[in-house]
């Protein structure tokens, strides 16, 4: 990620004057990530990460900080936000919030080993055990993944694009939301919602920390599990989908079965969660569709094709593939 807001040495010296973290030695932009601006900072006494929130309200950032502090109390491996001299975790620069975190030694692994993948799955299940039922007073300030929120975002996207194709896609989108079966009894809590390699740290082959809770929100706990399933073949993707016909077999459940098995060792799924993983997978596809609403013709596009394949397979067969 190109840094969206530049900070000079003087800027950081002024910011650090509000903390007891030593004097600035140097700072470097962190290029991994896609939304917020991040810098590595070395002081005379500390290694730090400075995170500048380009598009989040102070309330949304406070939700994140309160969540991370809660996870820290539970000994969950995640970044530590640092207080300034006034007892606040959040500072303001040019009307936007920022937070200073302690630096965690570790590496981002492009191709994790099977052992590293298992550790991540275990830590995700552990996260859900901790956050099941967790509800913050600031939840309303996050983009919480639910059907109502998705319909609202899709409508906003359609209106912004303002084409016949976008209006027709909105009709399709609403129909698909109505087909989802997501009982209110499904367990909810906080999901991380972004397992990009830049958000996972390993050190000496061991899981070190889950970082960047910028997308974390209150939703179905199995949403994170759905994100890790990957039941589609790797050859079927956003830039290759149109090379496949509806009669082709695009599924490979070997990885998905492994993920569910490892996850269930730490957090067993109830029967309702198992049955409705099918719906959560479709729900996740519909969320992706929001971010790429302008992409593709309503008659046939990547997200539509994925849902068509799942509908052809059916909920019962999907269940059998994973748990049979």
PDB file of N, CA and C in Angstrom, residues 46 73-74 84 143 160 168 175 178 185-186 222 245 253 277 300 307 320:
ATOM      1  N   UNK A  46      12.295   2.100  22.191  1.00  0.00           N
ATOM      2  CA  UNK A  46      11.203   1.217  21.774  1.00  0.00           C
ATOM      3  C   UNK A  46      11.154   1.022  20.262  1.00  0.00           C
ATOM      4  N   UNK A  73      -6.350  -9.121  27.847  1.00  0.00           N
ATOM      5  CA  UNK A  73      -6.684  -9.624  29.187  1.00  0.00           C
ATOM      6  C   UNK A  73      -6.847 -11.140  29.184  1.00  0.00           C
ATOM      7  N   UNK A  74      -7.306 -11.663  28.049  1.00  0.00           N
ATOM      8  CA  UNK A  74      -7.514 -13.108  27.909  1.00  0.00           C
ATOM      9  C   UNK A  74      -6.263 -13.816  27.387  1.00  0.00           C
ATOM     10  N   UNK A  84      -1.060   7.366  25.855  1.00  0.00           N
ATOM     11  CA  UNK A  84      -0.234   8.569  25.880  1.00  0.00           C
ATOM     12  C   UNK A  84      -0.157   9.102  27.314  1.00  0.00           C
ATOM     13  N   UNK A 143     -18.808  -1.614  10.870  1.00  0.00           N
ATOM     14  CA  UNK A 143     -19.536  -2.170   9.738  1.00  0.00           C
ATOM     15  C   UNK A 143     -19.813  -3.640  10.043  1.00  0.00           C
ATOM     16  N   UNK A 160     -24.802   4.844  -6.559  1.00  0.00           N
ATOM     17  CA  UNK A 160     -23.589   5.576  -6.909  1.00  0.00           C
ATOM     18  C   UNK A 160     -23.177   5.293  -8.352  1.00  0.00           C
ATOM     19  N   UNK A 168     -30.219  -3.592 -12.036  1.00  0.00           N
ATOM     20  CA  UNK A 168     -30.601  -4.996 -12.212  1.00  0.00           C
ATOM     21  C   UNK A 168     -29.812  -5.897 -11.275  1.00  0.00           C
ATOM     22  N   UNK A 175     -32.678 -10.483  -4.044  1.00  0.00           N
ATOM     23  CA  UNK A 175     -33.263 -11.818  -4.136  1.00  0.00           C
ATOM     24  C   UNK A 175     -32.363 -12.837  -3.432  1.00  0.00           C
ATOM     25  N   UNK A 178     -32.545 -12.723   0.302  1.00  0.00           N
ATOM     26  CA  UNK A 178     -33.789 -13.321   0.792  1.00  0.00           C
ATOM     27  C   UNK A 178     -33.744 -14.842   0.780  1.00  0.00           C
ATOM     28  N   UNK A 185     -30.618 -17.832  16.088  1.00  0.00           N
ATOM     29  CA  UNK A 185     -29.990 -18.633  17.151  1.00  0.00           C
ATOM     30  C   UNK A 185     -28.526 -18.945  16.865  1.00  0.00           C
ATOM     31  N   UNK A 186     -28.045 -18.682  15.638  1.00  0.00           N
ATOM     32  CA  UNK A 186     -26.639 -18.940  15.334  1.00  0.00           C
ATOM     33  C   UNK A 186     -25.757 -18.077  16.237  1.00  0.00           C
ATOM     34  N   UNK A 222     -19.277 -18.112  12.706  1.00  0.00           N
ATOM     35  CA  UNK A 222     -18.802 -18.968  11.616  1.00  0.00           C
ATOM     36  C   UNK A 222     -18.416 -18.173  10.364  1.00  0.00           C
ATOM     37  N   UNK A 245     -17.792 -23.711 -17.506  1.00  0.00           N
ATOM     38  CA  UNK A 245     -19.230 -23.790 -17.770  1.00  0.00           C
ATOM     39  C   UNK A 245     -19.931 -24.222 -16.484  1.00  0.00           C
ATOM     40  N   UNK A 253     -13.075 -29.979  -1.860  1.00  0.00           N
ATOM     41  CA  UNK A 253     -13.402 -29.857  -0.448  1.00  0.00           C
ATOM     42  C   UNK A 253     -12.304 -30.375   0.484  1.00  0.00           C
ATOM     43  N   UNK A 277     -23.518 -23.423   7.343  1.00  0.00           N
ATOM     44  CA  UNK A 277     -22.255 -22.982   6.737  1.00  0.00           C
ATOM     45  C   UNK A 277     -22.463 -22.707   5.252  1.00  0.00           C
ATOM     46  N   UNK A 300     -24.170 -12.517 -15.997  1.00  0.00           N
ATOM     47  CA  UNK A 300     -23.208 -13.535 -15.582  1.00  0.00           C
ATOM     48  C   UNK A 300     -21.935 -12.847 -15.102  1.00  0.00           C
ATOM     49  N   UNK A 307     -22.336 -18.432  -6.652  1.00  0.00           N
ATOM     50  CA  UNK A 307     -23.597 -18.762  -5.993  1.00  0.00           C
ATOM     51  C   UNK A 307     -24.396 -19.765  -6.827  1.00  0.00           C
ATOM     52  N   UNK A 320     -22.871 -32.782   3.278  1.00  0.00           N
ATOM     53  CA  UNK A 320     -22.278 -34.117   3.166  1.00  0.00           C
ATOM     54  C   UNK A 320     -20.811 -34.052   2.776  1.00  0.00           C
TER      55      UNK A 320
END
